[in-house]
Amino acid sequence: MRKLFTILALGCALGMVACGGGGKTVTRIDEKSTTDLSGKWNDTDSRLVAEEMITSCLHSAKIERVIGEMGRTPTIVIGKIRNKSHEHISVETFVKDMERTLLNSEAVDFVANSAERAELRNEVADQQGNATEETAKDLHQETGADWMLTGTINTIVDQEGGQSVIFYQVDLELTDLQSHKKLWMGDKKIKKFVSQDSVKL
């Protein structure tokens, strides 16, 4: 009986191995590597576009001149970045990539956006009656932004059969909050050719 049980157990194990031949394989790769599986907007596009456009903005002749005339470090807030493309794009990731580039540039300061400010104000208000007088933060002491960065992400898709060309255009604008003058406008274009082999039965 024990011998029969052993044979049955071995047979089940071999069967499971045979059925599991098509399992999933996961390989870790460098987070900064360029990987295009679907041809859609991805983390590489988000990071490279943010870095290139913010660098272009901060090094434009007009912005450098305006910063020099101000005689201090300007403060930027990132406003609405609208996804008008045909894809689901993580705009929040793109915004964080821009914030990181702005912060690392040391050319400007930036403040929290409207949603983040609401949460921060709630915390400061809560401190008024609950935190000690020495540690409670004062109301109405926020740093006001000088400029606002806004933008859009658009796509045009040209498709025929198993081939398609996806054209992305990211437009950003930097506007003076006091005068509403546009200080800088920039765009970045990305074009991807995607070819999908037909399945032969």
XYZ file of N, CA and C in Angstrom, residues 1 21 45 70 82 99 109 159 175:
27
model
N 0.828 -1.202 0.000
C 0.000 0.000 0.000
C 0.870 1.264 0.000
N 4.415 24.023 -17.309
C 5.492 24.403 -18.217
C 5.335 25.800 -18.780
N 8.937 57.594 -21.328
C 8.416 58.806 -21.966
C 8.182 59.895 -20.924
N 14.206 89.606 -11.202
C 13.522 89.429 -9.916
C 14.498 89.552 -8.756
N -3.558 68.287 -18.487
C -4.724 67.553 -18.991
C -4.317 66.485 -19.994
N 8.203 67.822 -11.049
C 8.540 68.394 -9.740
C 9.958 68.015 -9.328
N 11.954 77.443 -6.756
C 11.262 76.714 -5.699
C 9.877 76.358 -6.246
N -3.572 54.236 -38.179
C -3.512 52.773 -38.106
C -4.038 52.134 -39.384
N 3.061 80.596 -16.844
C 2.317 81.859 -16.818
C 2.568 82.596 -15.509
